[in-house]
Amino acid sequence: MNNAPIGIFDSGLGGLTILKALQKTLPAERLIYFGDTANVPYGSKSRETVTRFSRDIAQFLEQKGVKLIIVACNTASALALTRLRKTCRVPVLGVIEPGAQKAVRSSRGGRIAVLGTEATVKSGAYRQQILKLAPHAKVTQVPCPLFVPLVEEGWSKNPVTRLIAAQYLKPLAKTQADTVILGCTHYPVLKPVIANVLGKQVQLVDSAQTLAQEVKNYLISHDEQAQGRGSLTIYASDAPERFKHLAKHILGTRLKTVRLKKLNA
Amino acid sequence: MNNAPIGIFDSGLGGLTILKALQKTLPAERLIYFGDTANVPYGSKSRETVTRFSRDIAQFLEQKGVKLIIVACNTASALALTRLRKTCRVPVLGVIEPGAQKAVRSSRGGRIAVLGTEATVKSGAYRQQILKLAPHAKVTQVPCPLFVPLVEEGWSKNPVTRLIAAQYLKPLAKTQADTVILGCTHYPVLKPVIANVLGKQVQLVDSAQTLAQEVKNYLISHDEQAQGRGSLTIYASDAPERFKHLAKHILGTRLKTVRLKKLNA
């Protein structure tokens, strides 16, 4: 048993899709979520800069006494995970490995596409991870930079979003992908639109559920599960009221409090 | 005469529209441009955070010995200008005052609309400035958060951009604005699309030319003009190669070098 909290972080709001899955799978855990709204977005920034942001947040979470850190951001998982694992005293889990695992398990024909930010795609982290599990898989990568601002704008149901999705996803008709990874934690919000563009024959996978299960397995095997009632504390590095307001789009419920925690101020 | 350089900064690429006007109007000046690509965008962030970013950049420019600082970013001008003027040893000019001036001069009916980022609109800086010059003006403010990512994505000619512009600009038909301020340095790139949506009867104004003229007047009246051949040095706080690549969309020409200068690393 270990009642220490679990730390989760993202560049902003997107990681709340991961938080939701964790709350459902691990209702007894104390969760601390950090959204780096002062530096959002990460997807167009360099490895070095994203690693610096991630390291500062991990340090803050370690000071809060977490037993585990979850990088609930695909860009940070792709660019900073190796480094974080070296510098943190607690285990660090990312979203790339569980996403790749789930895609490989789901895919019938081994034709897997990855949708992600510019930086995630450029890093090739998903491709690498998929090929480790399924060396003969055919992997296509598609950067979709406007998806994050569309979600942050609350436009997931706006007809314009479907048109943009249709443009981004055009190359997938050619590669006949049978499985598509939503390789950014914002993208599950656009699932209905993406499914509508790609059609029923294509499977959409994201990391949330697989990651939550992985965390559960880890806690059980290390005898580190919490007991009692779970809790949630949310920090944002800027504009906590704005974060609270926009979180509704993703969580479907209102957050009570979002605390301001500036990094390097 | 004063051959010290002029410092110009923006959250990222947008300020290059201002740089272009300065180069044309003041060909003898040495210009230092700083794009804060590690922290871009500013438009969704708080006054405090945008002020902190701006102060760090101004400090760097002062260390470079500039004789004048130009805040070529509407959000930073709206949120941080007063503070910068207090902390900097050299004069600081922003883009809000020249934009408001030009709009008031151009408007026949006094019905002026301001397009800007969420933060610029929320600050009310343009409204305040316009009403100072024309107390009876009718000012409408419209936040257009997707315009910056569309420009950064190089989609200024994509049909989707017109659809998004049509949605944002719908309220302006009601208010019958005769003059519209492009209140973000990225927006001049979308001028053809915005003009197409609003029609010929509406005048579009931006700050670039008025600001460049204001800088020239200042230099003449203070006898601080440079002599000789002008020059341009560009710094970015992250991913300078990406900056160089994307700058083409705005400048129309290729930049030779963009130097990396991290703030607070």
Short mmCIF file of C-alpha atoms in Angstrom, two decimals:
data_model
loop_
_atom_site.label_atom_id
_atom_site.label_comp_id
_atom_site.label_asym_id
_atom_site.label_seq_id
_atom_site.Cartn_x
_atom_site.Cartn_y
_atom_site.Cartn_z
CA MET A 1 0.00 0.00 0.00
CA ASN A 2 1.16 3.51 -0.80
CA ASN A 3 -1.12 6.49 -0.34
CA ALA A 4 1.30 8.95 -1.96
CA PRO A 5 -0.26 10.78 -4.92
CA ILE A 6 0.28 10.11 -8.63
CA GLY A 7 1.51 13.08 -10.68
CA ILE A 8 0.19 13.66 -14.21
CA PHE A 9 1.22 16.46 -16.52
CA ASP A 10 0.46 17.86 -19.93
CA SER A 11 1.20 21.05 -21.89
CA GLY A 12 -2.33 22.18 -21.15
CA LEU A 13 -5.80 20.71 -21.22
CA GLY A 14 -5.28 17.65 -23.44
CA GLY A 15 -4.02 15.40 -20.66
CA LEU A 16 -7.42 15.59 -19.01
CA THR A 17 -8.50 12.78 -21.40
CA ILE A 18 -5.86 10.64 -19.65
CA LEU A 19 -6.88 11.90 -16.21
CA LYS A 20 -10.47 10.83 -16.90
CA ALA A 21 -9.38 7.24 -17.66
CA LEU A 22 -7.17 7.16 -14.53
CA GLN A 23 -9.98 8.37 -12.29
CA LYS A 24 -12.26 5.63 -13.63
CA THR A 25 -9.72 2.81 -13.38
CA LEU A 26 -8.11 3.90 -10.10
CA PRO A 27 -10.82 5.56 -7.99
CA ALA A 28 -8.84 5.24 -4.75
CA GLU A 29 -5.77 7.15 -5.96
CA ARG A 30 -4.87 10.75 -5.09
CA LEU A 31 -4.15 12.45 -8.42
CA ILE A 32 -2.21 15.69 -8.96
CA TYR A 33 -2.58 17.13 -12.47
CA PHE A 34 -0.32 19.88 -13.82
CA GLY A 35 -1.26 21.78 -17.02
CA ASP A 36 1.59 23.95 -18.37
CA THR A 37 -0.69 26.67 -19.70
CA ALA A 38 2.12 29.27 -19.58
CA ASN A 39 4.06 27.33 -22.20
CA VAL A 40 1.34 25.58 -24.19
CA PRO A 41 1.58 24.32 -26.95
CA TYR A 42 4.57 21.95 -26.96
CA GLY A 43 3.89 20.48 -30.42
CA SER A 44 5.81 23.07 -32.42
CA LYS A 45 8.77 23.39 -30.05
CA SER A 46 12.21 21.77 -29.92
CA ARG A 47 13.29 18.69 -27.97
CA GLU A 48 15.50 20.81 -25.75
CA THR A 49 12.80 23.31 -24.84
CA VAL A 50 10.11 20.66 -24.26
CA THR A 51 12.58 18.72 -22.09
CA ARG A 52 13.31 21.83 -20.02
CA PHE A 53 9.58 22.47 -19.44
CA SER A 54 9.00 18.78 -18.58
CA ARG A 55 11.92 18.63 -16.16
CA ASP A 56 10.66 21.69 -14.24
CA ILE A 57 7.20 20.15 -13.90
CA ALA A 58 8.55 16.74 -12.85
CA GLN A 59 10.62 18.46 -10.20
CA PHE A 60 7.52 20.22 -8.83
CA LEU A 61 5.60 16.93 -8.77
CA GLU A 62 8.45 15.17 -6.97
CA GLN A 63 8.40 17.94 -4.36
CA LYS A 64 4.71 17.10 -3.88
CA GLY A 65 5.80 13.58 -2.95
CA VAL A 66 4.33 11.64 -5.88
CA LYS A 67 5.03 7.92 -6.17
CA LEU A 68 4.79 7.91 -9.97
CA ILE A 69 4.78 10.46 -12.79
CA ILE A 70 2.63 10.11 -15.90
CA VAL A 71 3.57 12.18 -18.92
CA ALA A 72 0.07 12.68 -20.33
CA CYS A 73 1.33 14.57 -23.36
CA ASN A 74 2.44 12.85 -26.55
CA THR A 75 4.95 15.53 -27.50
CA ALA A 76 6.63 15.45 -24.07
CA SER A 77 6.54 11.63 -24.08
CA ALA A 78 8.14 11.59 -27.52
CA LEU A 79 10.82 14.17 -26.77
CA ALA A 80 11.56 14.12 -23.04
CA LEU A 81 10.75 10.68 -21.58
CA THR A 82 14.25 9.17 -21.72
CA ARG A 83 15.68 12.24 -20.05
CA LEU A 84 12.99 12.34 -17.35
CA ARG A 85 13.58 8.69 -16.52
CA LYS A 86 17.22 9.55 -15.90
CA THR A 87 16.61 12.57 -13.70
CA CYS A 88 13.54 11.53 -11.66
CA ARG A 89 13.71 9.47 -8.50
CA VAL A 90 10.24 7.96 -9.14
CA PRO A 91 9.12 5.86 -12.14
CA VAL A 92 7.93 7.83 -15.20
CA LEU A 93 5.35 6.48 -17.65
CA GLY A 94 4.57 8.01 -21.05
CA VAL A 95 1.73 7.66 -23.53
CA ILE A 96 3.64 6.48 -26.62
CA GLU A 97 4.30 2.89 -25.51
CA PRO A 98 0.70 2.09 -24.48
CA GLY A 99 -0.64 3.76 -27.64
CA ALA A 100 1.68 1.76 -29.88
CA GLN A 101 0.84 -1.46 -28.01
CA LYS A 102 -2.86 -0.96 -28.40
CA ALA A 103 -2.53 -0.14 -32.10
CA VAL A 104 -0.44 -3.24 -32.80
CA ARG A 105 -2.96 -5.43 -30.94
CA SER A 106 -5.91 -3.82 -32.76
CA SER A 107 -4.52 -3.79 -36.29
CA ARG A 108 -5.54 -6.69 -38.56
CA GLY A 109 -3.51 -5.77 -41.62
CA GLY A 110 -0.56 -4.04 -39.91
CA ARG A 111 -1.23 -0.76 -41.67
CA ILE A 112 -1.07 1.77 -38.86
CA ALA A 113 -1.29 5.56 -39.10
CA VAL A 114 -0.22 8.01 -36.42
CA LEU A 115 -1.84 11.45 -36.11
CA GLY A 116 0.16 13.85 -33.96
CA THR A 117 1.71 17.26 -33.49
CA GLU A 118 4.56 18.38 -35.70
CA ALA A 119 7.12 17.54 -33.00
CA THR A 120 5.68 14.09 -32.20
CA VAL A 121 5.64 13.11 -35.86
CA LYS A 122 9.12 14.49 -36.45
CA SER A 123 10.51 12.54 -33.49
CA GLY A 124 9.39 9.26 -35.06
CA ALA A 125 8.74 7.92 -31.54
CA TYR A 126 5.52 6.09 -32.44
CA ARG A 127 6.99 4.56 -35.59
CA GLN A 128 9.96 3.28 -33.60
CA GLN A 129 7.78 1.83 -30.86
CA ILE A 130 5.38 0.17 -33.32
CA LEU A 131 8.20 -1.39 -35.33
CA LYS A 132 9.72 -2.74 -32.12
CA LEU A 133 6.46 -4.63 -31.48
CA ALA A 134 5.59 -5.43 -35.10
CA PRO A 135 8.63 -5.19 -37.39
CA HIS A 136 6.57 -5.68 -40.55
CA ALA A 137 3.97 -3.02 -39.83
CA LYS A 138 3.48 -0.24 -42.36
CA VAL A 139 3.48 3.05 -40.48
CA THR A 140 2.24 6.37 -41.88
CA GLN A 141 2.64 9.58 -39.85
CA VAL A 142 0.44 12.64 -40.32
CA PRO A 143 1.03 15.95 -38.50
CA CYS A 144 -2.27 17.72 -37.68
CA PRO A 145 -1.19 21.06 -36.14
CA LEU A 146 -4.62 22.72 -36.23
CA PHE A 147 -6.38 20.03 -34.19
CA VAL A 148 -5.08 21.37 -30.85
CA PRO A 149 -6.20 24.98 -31.42
CA LEU A 150 -9.58 23.71 -32.70
CA VAL A 151 -10.12 21.74 -29.48
CA GLU A 152 -8.87 24.62 -27.33
CA GLU A 153 -11.34 26.88 -29.18
CA GLY A 154 -14.18 24.46 -28.36
CA TRP A 155 -14.88 23.89 -32.07
CA SER A 156 -14.97 20.09 -32.02
CA LYS A 157 -18.53 20.11 -33.42
CA ASN A 158 -18.02 22.97 -35.86
CA PRO A 159 -18.39 21.95 -39.54
CA VAL A 160 -15.05 23.62 -40.30
CA THR A 161 -13.31 21.02 -38.15
CA ARG A 162 -14.62 18.24 -40.40
CA LEU A 163 -13.24 20.02 -43.47
CA ILE A 164 -9.82 20.41 -41.84
CA ALA A 165 -9.85 16.75 -40.75
CA ALA A 166 -10.73 15.70 -44.31
CA GLN A 167 -7.69 17.62 -45.63
CA TYR A 168 -5.29 16.20 -43.06
CA LEU A 169 -6.55 12.63 -43.44
CA LYS A 170 -6.56 12.51 -47.24
CA PRO A 171 -3.20 10.67 -47.44
CA LEU A 172 -4.64 7.81 -45.36
CA ALA A 173 -7.00 6.70 -48.13
CA LYS A 174 -3.91 5.88 -50.20
CA THR A 175 -2.09 3.95 -47.50
CA GLN A 176 -5.31 2.11 -46.57
CA ALA A 177 -4.55 2.35 -42.86
CA ASP A 178 -6.73 -0.04 -40.86
CA THR A 179 -5.78 1.45 -37.47
CA VAL A 180 -5.21 5.09 -36.61
CA ILE A 181 -3.51 6.27 -33.42
CA LEU A 182 -4.83 9.52 -31.95
CA GLY A 183 -1.30 10.51 -31.03
CA CYS A 184 -2.06 13.67 -29.08
CA THR A 185 -4.11 13.83 -25.91
CA HIS A 186 -6.34 16.52 -27.41
CA TYR A 187 -7.42 14.35 -30.32
CA PRO A 188 -9.86 12.02 -28.52
CA VAL A 189 -12.12 15.08 -28.27
CA LEU A 190 -12.26 15.02 -32.10
CA LYS A 191 -12.94 11.26 -32.28
CA PRO A 192 -16.47 11.58 -33.75
CA VAL A 193 -15.22 13.89 -36.52
CA ILE A 194 -12.18 11.76 -37.35
CA ALA A 195 -14.30 8.57 -37.34
CA ASN A 196 -16.80 10.24 -39.65
CA VAL A 197 -14.07 11.18 -42.13
CA LEU A 198 -12.27 7.82 -42.05
CA GLY A 199 -15.31 5.53 -42.03
CA LYS A 200 -16.27 2.56 -39.88
CA GLN A 201 -13.67 0.14 -41.24
CA VAL A 202 -10.84 2.14 -39.60
CA GLN A 203 -10.14 1.61 -35.89
CA LEU A 204 -9.23 4.63 -33.80
CA VAL A 205 -7.05 4.05 -30.77
CA ASP A 206 -5.77 6.33 -28.06
CA SER A 207 -3.51 5.72 -25.09
CA ALA A 208 -5.87 6.61 -22.25
CA GLN A 209 -7.40 3.23 -21.39
CA THR A 210 -4.26 1.16 -22.06
CA LEU A 211 -2.17 3.56 -20.01
CA ALA A 212 -4.64 3.49 -17.09
CA GLN A 213 -4.53 -0.32 -17.14
CA GLU A 214 -0.72 -0.24 -17.24
CA VAL A 215 -0.63 2.06 -14.23
CA LYS A 216 -3.01 -0.26 -12.38
CA ASN A 217 -0.85 -3.31 -13.17
CA TYR A 218 2.25 -1.45 -12.03
CA LEU A 219 0.67 -0.43 -8.72
CA ILE A 220 -0.60 -3.97 -8.04
CA SER A 221 2.68 -5.67 -8.90
CA HIS A 222 4.65 -3.23 -6.74
CA ASP A 223 2.08 -3.26 -3.93
CA GLU A 224 1.71 0.48 -4.22
CA GLN A 225 -2.07 0.86 -4.54
CA ALA A 226 -3.74 3.54 -2.47
CA GLN A 227 -6.54 2.78 -0.10
CA GLY A 228 -9.46 4.95 0.87
CA ARG A 229 -11.03 7.74 -1.14
CA GLY A 230 -9.27 9.18 -4.14
CA SER A 231 -8.84 12.91 -4.73
CA LEU A 232 -7.89 15.35 -7.45
CA THR A 233 -5.76 18.51 -7.26
CA ILE A 234 -5.19 20.55 -10.40
CA TYR A 235 -2.46 23.11 -11.04
CA ALA A 236 -1.99 25.35 -14.07
CA SER A 237 1.12 27.46 -14.73
CA ASP A 238 -1.00 30.36 -16.04
CA ALA A 239 -4.60 31.61 -16.19
CA PRO A 240 -6.21 28.97 -13.92
CA GLU A 241 -9.72 30.40 -14.40
CA ARG A 242 -9.46 30.01 -18.17
CA PHE A 243 -8.25 26.43 -17.67
CA LYS A 244 -11.21 25.70 -15.42
CA HIS A 245 -13.62 27.10 -17.98
CA LEU A 246 -12.17 25.17 -20.94
CA ALA A 247 -11.77 21.90 -19.00
CA LYS A 248 -15.52 21.43 -19.29
CA HIS A 249 -15.15 20.70 -23.03
CA ILE A 250 -12.93 17.74 -22.21
CA LEU A 251 -14.10 16.44 -18.84
CA GLY A 252 -17.80 17.02 -19.37
CA THR A 253 -18.02 18.20 -15.74
CA ARG A 254 -16.97 21.38 -13.98
CA LEU A 255 -13.77 21.50 -11.96
CA LYS A 256 -14.06 23.04 -8.50
CA THR A 257 -10.63 24.64 -8.20
CA VAL A 258 -7.56 25.07 -10.38
CA ARG A 259 -4.51 26.37 -8.50
CA LEU A 260 -1.90 28.67 -10.01
CA LYS A 261 1.67 27.37 -9.86
CA LYS A 262 4.22 29.36 -11.81
CA LEU A 263 7.41 27.63 -12.91
CA ASN A 264 10.66 29.58 -13.01
CA ALA A 265 8.90 32.87 -12.32
CA MET B 1 22.94 60.74 -35.20
CA ASN B 2 22.83 57.46 -33.32
CA ASN B 3 23.99 54.23 -34.89
CA ALA B 4 22.79 52.04 -32.01
CA PRO B 5 20.35 49.36 -33.15
CA ILE B 6 16.56 49.30 -32.76
CA GLY B 7 15.11 46.29 -30.93
CA ILE B 8 11.83 44.73 -32.10
CA PHE B 9 10.10 41.80 -30.49
CA ASP B 10 7.09 39.56 -30.94
CA SER B 11 5.79 36.27 -29.55
CA GLY B 12 6.92 34.61 -32.75
CA LEU B 13 6.68 35.29 -36.47
CA GLY B 14 3.87 37.85 -36.61
CA GLY B 15 6.08 40.84 -35.85
CA LEU B 16 7.89 40.31 -39.15
CA THR B 17 5.02 42.26 -40.78
CA ILE B 18 6.17 45.23 -38.66
CA LEU B 19 9.83 44.53 -39.39
CA LYS B 20 9.10 44.67 -43.12
CA ALA B 21 7.58 48.16 -42.81
CA LEU B 22 10.51 49.35 -40.67
CA GLN B 23 13.08 48.09 -43.16
CA LYS B 24 11.31 49.94 -45.96
CA THR B 25 10.86 53.22 -44.08
CA LEU B 26 14.23 53.20 -42.28
CA PRO B 27 16.76 51.49 -44.56
CA ALA B 28 19.77 52.89 -42.68
CA GLU B 29 18.84 51.45 -39.28
CA ARG B 30 20.38 48.39 -37.66
CA LEU B 31 17.46 46.20 -36.59
CA ILE B 32 17.49 43.40 -34.01
CA TYR B 33 14.38 41.21 -34.07
CA PHE B 34 13.52 38.76 -31.29
CA GLY B 35 10.81 36.09 -31.80
CA ASP B 36 9.81 34.33 -28.57
CA THR B 37 9.17 30.97 -30.22
CA ALA B 38 9.69 29.09 -26.92
CA ASN B 39 6.64 30.80 -25.44
CA VAL B 40 4.46 31.50 -28.48
CA PRO B 41 1.51 32.17 -28.50
CA TYR B 42 0.87 35.02 -26.06
CA GLY B 43 -2.77 35.57 -27.05
CA SER B 44 -4.30 33.06 -24.63
CA LYS B 45 -2.06 33.87 -21.66
CA SER B 46 -2.41 36.16 -18.65
CA ARG B 47 -1.18 39.74 -18.24
CA GLU B 48 1.33 38.64 -15.63
CA THR B 49 2.84 35.89 -17.74
CA VAL B 50 2.99 37.98 -20.93
CA THR B 51 4.60 40.79 -18.92
CA ARG B 52 7.25 38.41 -17.56
CA PHE B 53 8.11 37.15 -21.07
CA SER B 54 8.22 40.74 -22.41
CA ARG B 55 10.43 42.00 -19.58
CA ASP B 56 12.98 39.22 -20.17
CA ILE B 57 13.16 40.05 -23.87
CA ALA B 58 13.43 43.81 -23.28
CA GLN B 59 16.29 43.16 -20.89
CA PHE B 60 18.12 41.11 -23.54
CA LEU B 61 17.59 43.86 -26.12
CA GLU B 62 18.87 46.51 -23.71
CA GLN B 63 21.98 44.41 -23.18
CA LYS B 64 22.45 44.55 -26.96
CA GLY B 65 22.58 48.34 -26.65
CA VAL B 66 19.38 49.27 -28.47
CA LYS B 67 18.30 52.91 -28.58
CA LEU B 68 14.59 52.07 -28.83
CA ILE B 69 12.36 49.03 -28.28
CA ILE B 70 9.34 48.27 -30.46
CA VAL B 71 6.77 45.85 -29.10
CA ALA B 72 5.67 44.35 -32.43
CA CYS B 73 3.01 42.18 -30.80
CA ASN B 74 -0.49 43.37 -30.07
CA THR B 75 -0.99 41.13 -27.05
CA ALA B 76 2.27 42.28 -25.43
CA SER B 77 1.48 45.91 -26.33
CA ALA B 78 -1.97 45.56 -24.77
CA LEU B 79 -0.82 43.80 -21.60
CA ALA B 80 2.78 44.79 -20.89
CA LEU B 81 3.54 48.21 -22.41
CA THR B 82 2.93 50.34 -19.31
CA ARG B 83 5.13 48.05 -17.26
CA LEU B 84 7.92 47.97 -19.87
CA ARG B 85 7.94 51.76 -20.07
CA LYS B 86 8.56 51.83 -16.31
CA THR B 87 11.37 49.27 -16.29
CA CYS B 88 13.28 50.06 -19.52
CA ARG B 89 15.93 52.76 -19.78
CA VAL B 90 15.17 53.33 -23.49
CA PRO B 91 11.86 54.45 -25.03
CA VAL B 92 9.33 51.70 -25.77
CA LEU B 93 6.77 51.94 -28.57
CA GLY B 94 3.80 49.60 -29.02
CA VAL B 95 1.41 48.81 -31.87
CA ILE B 96 -1.92 49.69 -30.25
CA GLU B 97 -1.61 53.50 -30.37
CA PRO B 98 -0.61 53.73 -34.07
CA GLY B 99 -3.30 51.18 -35.02
CA ALA B 100 -6.00 53.10 -33.16
CA GLN B 101 -4.79 56.41 -34.67
CA LYS B 102 -4.91 55.07 -38.18
CA ALA B 103 -8.38 53.59 -37.67
CA VAL B 104 -9.79 56.85 -36.30
CA ARG B 105 -8.30 58.79 -39.22
CA SER B 106 -9.63 56.27 -41.77
CA SER B 107 -13.13 55.77 -40.40
CA ARG B 108 -15.90 57.84 -42.01
CA GLY B 109 -18.78 56.75 -39.82
CA GLY B 110 -16.90 56.10 -36.58
CA ARG B 111 -17.92 52.43 -36.53
CA ILE B 112 -14.65 50.63 -35.84
CA ALA B 113 -14.11 46.93 -35.26
CA VAL B 114 -11.03 45.37 -33.70
CA LEU B 115 -9.95 41.82 -34.55
CA GLY B 116 -7.44 40.39 -32.09
CA THR B 117 -6.36 37.55 -29.85
CA GLU B 118 -8.42 36.60 -26.84
CA ALA B 119 -6.05 38.50 -24.51
CA THR B 120 -5.91 41.67 -26.64
CA VAL B 121 -9.69 41.82 -26.90
CA LYS B 122 -10.15 41.11 -23.20
CA SER B 123 -7.72 43.89 -22.25
CA GLY B 124 -9.88 46.46 -24.05
CA ALA B 125 -6.68 48.34 -24.96
CA TYR B 126 -7.78 49.23 -28.50
CA ARG B 127 -11.25 50.32 -27.38
CA GLN B 128 -9.69 52.58 -24.76
CA GLN B 129 -7.21 54.09 -27.20
CA ILE B 130 -9.86 54.66 -29.89
CA LEU B 131 -12.27 56.32 -27.47
CA LYS B 132 -9.48 58.60 -26.27
CA LEU B 133 -9.09 59.88 -29.85
CA ALA B 134 -12.75 59.68 -30.88
CA PRO B 135 -15.07 59.61 -27.85
CA HIS B 136 -18.18 58.98 -29.95
CA ALA B 137 -16.81 56.06 -31.93
CA LYS B 138 -18.69 52.77 -31.82
CA VAL B 139 -16.18 50.02 -31.13
CA THR B 140 -16.81 46.30 -31.62
CA GLN B 141 -14.18 43.76 -30.57
CA VAL B 142 -13.93 40.26 -32.07
CA PRO B 143 -11.49 37.62 -30.80
CA CYS B 144 -10.19 35.41 -33.65
CA PRO B 145 -8.03 32.75 -31.89
CA LEU B 146 -7.65 30.43 -34.89
CA PHE B 147 -6.13 33.09 -37.18
CA VAL B 148 -2.63 32.78 -35.63
CA PRO B 149 -2.40 28.97 -35.97
CA LEU B 150 -3.77 29.21 -39.53
CA VAL B 151 -1.00 31.66 -40.48
CA GLU B 152 1.65 29.62 -38.65
CA GLU B 153 0.41 26.56 -40.59
CA GLY B 154 0.85 28.46 -43.89
CA TRP B 155 -2.87 28.09 -44.68
CA SER B 156 -3.60 31.71 -45.57
CA LYS B 157 -4.80 30.65 -49.03
CA ASN B 158 -6.63 27.51 -47.92
CA PRO B 159 -10.43 27.64 -48.51
CA VAL B 160 -10.97 26.58 -44.88
CA THR B 161 -9.48 29.88 -43.74
CA ARG B 162 -12.20 31.78 -45.59
CA LEU B 163 -14.88 29.73 -43.85
CA ILE B 164 -13.36 30.40 -40.45
CA ALA B 165 -13.05 34.12 -41.25
CA ALA B 166 -16.71 34.18 -42.32
CA GLN B 167 -17.74 32.71 -38.96
CA TYR B 168 -15.62 35.10 -36.90
CA LEU B 169 -16.66 38.17 -38.89
CA LYS B 170 -20.40 37.49 -38.93
CA PRO B 171 -21.13 39.90 -36.02
CA LEU B 172 -19.61 42.77 -38.04
CA ALA B 173 -22.46 42.74 -40.57
CA LYS B 174 -24.80 43.74 -37.72
CA THR B 175 -22.62 46.53 -36.37
CA GLN B 176 -21.94 47.83 -39.91
CA ALA B 177 -18.30 48.53 -39.11
CA ASP B 178 -16.73 50.77 -41.75
CA THR B 179 -13.16 50.27 -40.53
CA VAL B 180 -11.60 47.09 -39.18
CA ILE B 181 -8.30 46.98 -37.27
CA LEU B 182 -6.16 43.91 -37.88
CA GLY B 183 -5.19 43.90 -34.21
CA CYS B 184 -2.61 41.13 -34.30
CA THR B 185 0.62 41.21 -36.27
CA HIS B 186 -0.21 37.86 -37.88
CA TYR B 187 -3.45 39.12 -39.39
CA PRO B 188 -2.05 41.22 -42.27
CA VAL B 189 -1.09 37.86 -43.84
CA LEU B 190 -4.84 37.09 -43.99
CA LYS B 191 -5.76 40.51 -45.42
CA PRO B 192 -6.96 39.15 -48.81
CA VAL B 193 -9.26 36.63 -47.11
CA ILE B 194 -10.65 39.12 -44.58
CA ALA B 195 -11.19 41.72 -47.34
CA ASN B 196 -13.00 39.14 -49.42
CA VAL B 197 -15.36 38.28 -46.56
CA LEU B 198 -16.06 41.89 -45.51
CA GLY B 199 -16.36 43.44 -48.96
CA LYS B 200 -14.84 46.54 -50.54
CA GLN B 201 -16.79 49.09 -48.49
CA VAL B 202 -14.88 48.12 -45.32
CA GLN B 203 -11.39 49.55 -44.74
CA LEU B 204 -8.76 47.28 -43.21
CA VAL B 205 -6.02 48.94 -41.21
CA ASP B 206 -2.96 47.58 -39.47
CA SER B 207 -0.27 49.27 -37.40
CA ALA B 208 2.80 48.53 -39.51
CA GLN B 209 3.00 51.61 -41.72
CA THR B 210 1.80 54.10 -39.10
CA LEU B 211 4.20 52.68 -36.55
CA ALA B 212 7.13 52.84 -38.97
CA GLN B 213 6.31 56.50 -39.67
CA GLU B 214 6.04 57.19 -35.94
CA VAL B 215 9.47 55.64 -35.36
CA LYS B 216 10.92 57.76 -38.16
CA ASN B 217 9.41 60.95 -36.71
CA TYR B 218 10.76 60.06 -33.29
CA LEU B 219 14.28 59.46 -34.61
CA ILE B 220 14.29 62.70 -36.60
CA SER B 221 12.94 64.84 -33.78
CA HIS B 222 15.47 63.38 -31.33
CA ASP B 223 18.31 63.47 -33.83
CA GLU B 224 18.84 59.74 -33.41
CA GLN B 225 18.78 58.54 -37.02
CA ALA B 226 21.42 56.05 -38.08
CA GLN B 227 23.72 56.71 -40.97
CA GLY B 228 25.24 54.22 -43.35
CA ARG B 229 23.92 50.81 -44.32
CA GLY B 230 21.20 49.16 -42.28
CA SER B 231 21.37 45.57 -41.08
CA LEU B 232 19.15 42.86 -39.63
CA THR B 233 19.90 40.34 -36.88
CA ILE B 234 17.22 37.83 -35.91
CA TYR B 235 17.00 35.83 -32.68
CA ALA B 236 14.47 33.15 -31.75
CA SER B 237 14.12 31.62 -28.28
CA ASP B 238 13.52 28.16 -29.74
CA ALA B 239 13.79 26.19 -33.00
CA PRO B 240 15.54 28.86 -35.13
CA GLU B 241 15.53 26.67 -38.26
CA ARG B 242 11.76 26.29 -38.08
CA PHE B 243 11.46 30.06 -37.66
CA LYS B 244 13.63 30.62 -40.71
CA HIS B 245 11.54 28.24 -42.76
CA LEU B 246 8.18 29.77 -41.75
CA ALA B 247 9.38 33.39 -42.05
CA LYS B 248 9.17 33.00 -45.83
CA HIS B 249 5.34 32.98 -45.61
CA ILE B 250 5.43 36.44 -44.07
CA LEU B 251 8.51 38.16 -45.50
CA GLY B 252 8.29 36.73 -48.99
CA THR B 253 12.08 36.32 -48.94
CA ARG B 254 14.41 33.85 -47.25
CA LEU B 255 16.28 34.82 -44.09
CA LYS B 256 19.98 34.04 -44.04
CA THR B 257 20.44 33.28 -40.34
CA VAL B 258 18.29 33.05 -37.26
CA ARG B 259 20.24 32.82 -34.01
CA LEU B 260 19.10 30.84 -30.98
CA LYS B 261 18.83 32.86 -27.76
CA LYS B 262 17.21 31.07 -24.84
CA LEU B 263 15.65 33.14 -22.09
CA ASN B 264 15.79 31.93 -18.50
CA ALA B 265 17.21 28.57 -19.51
#
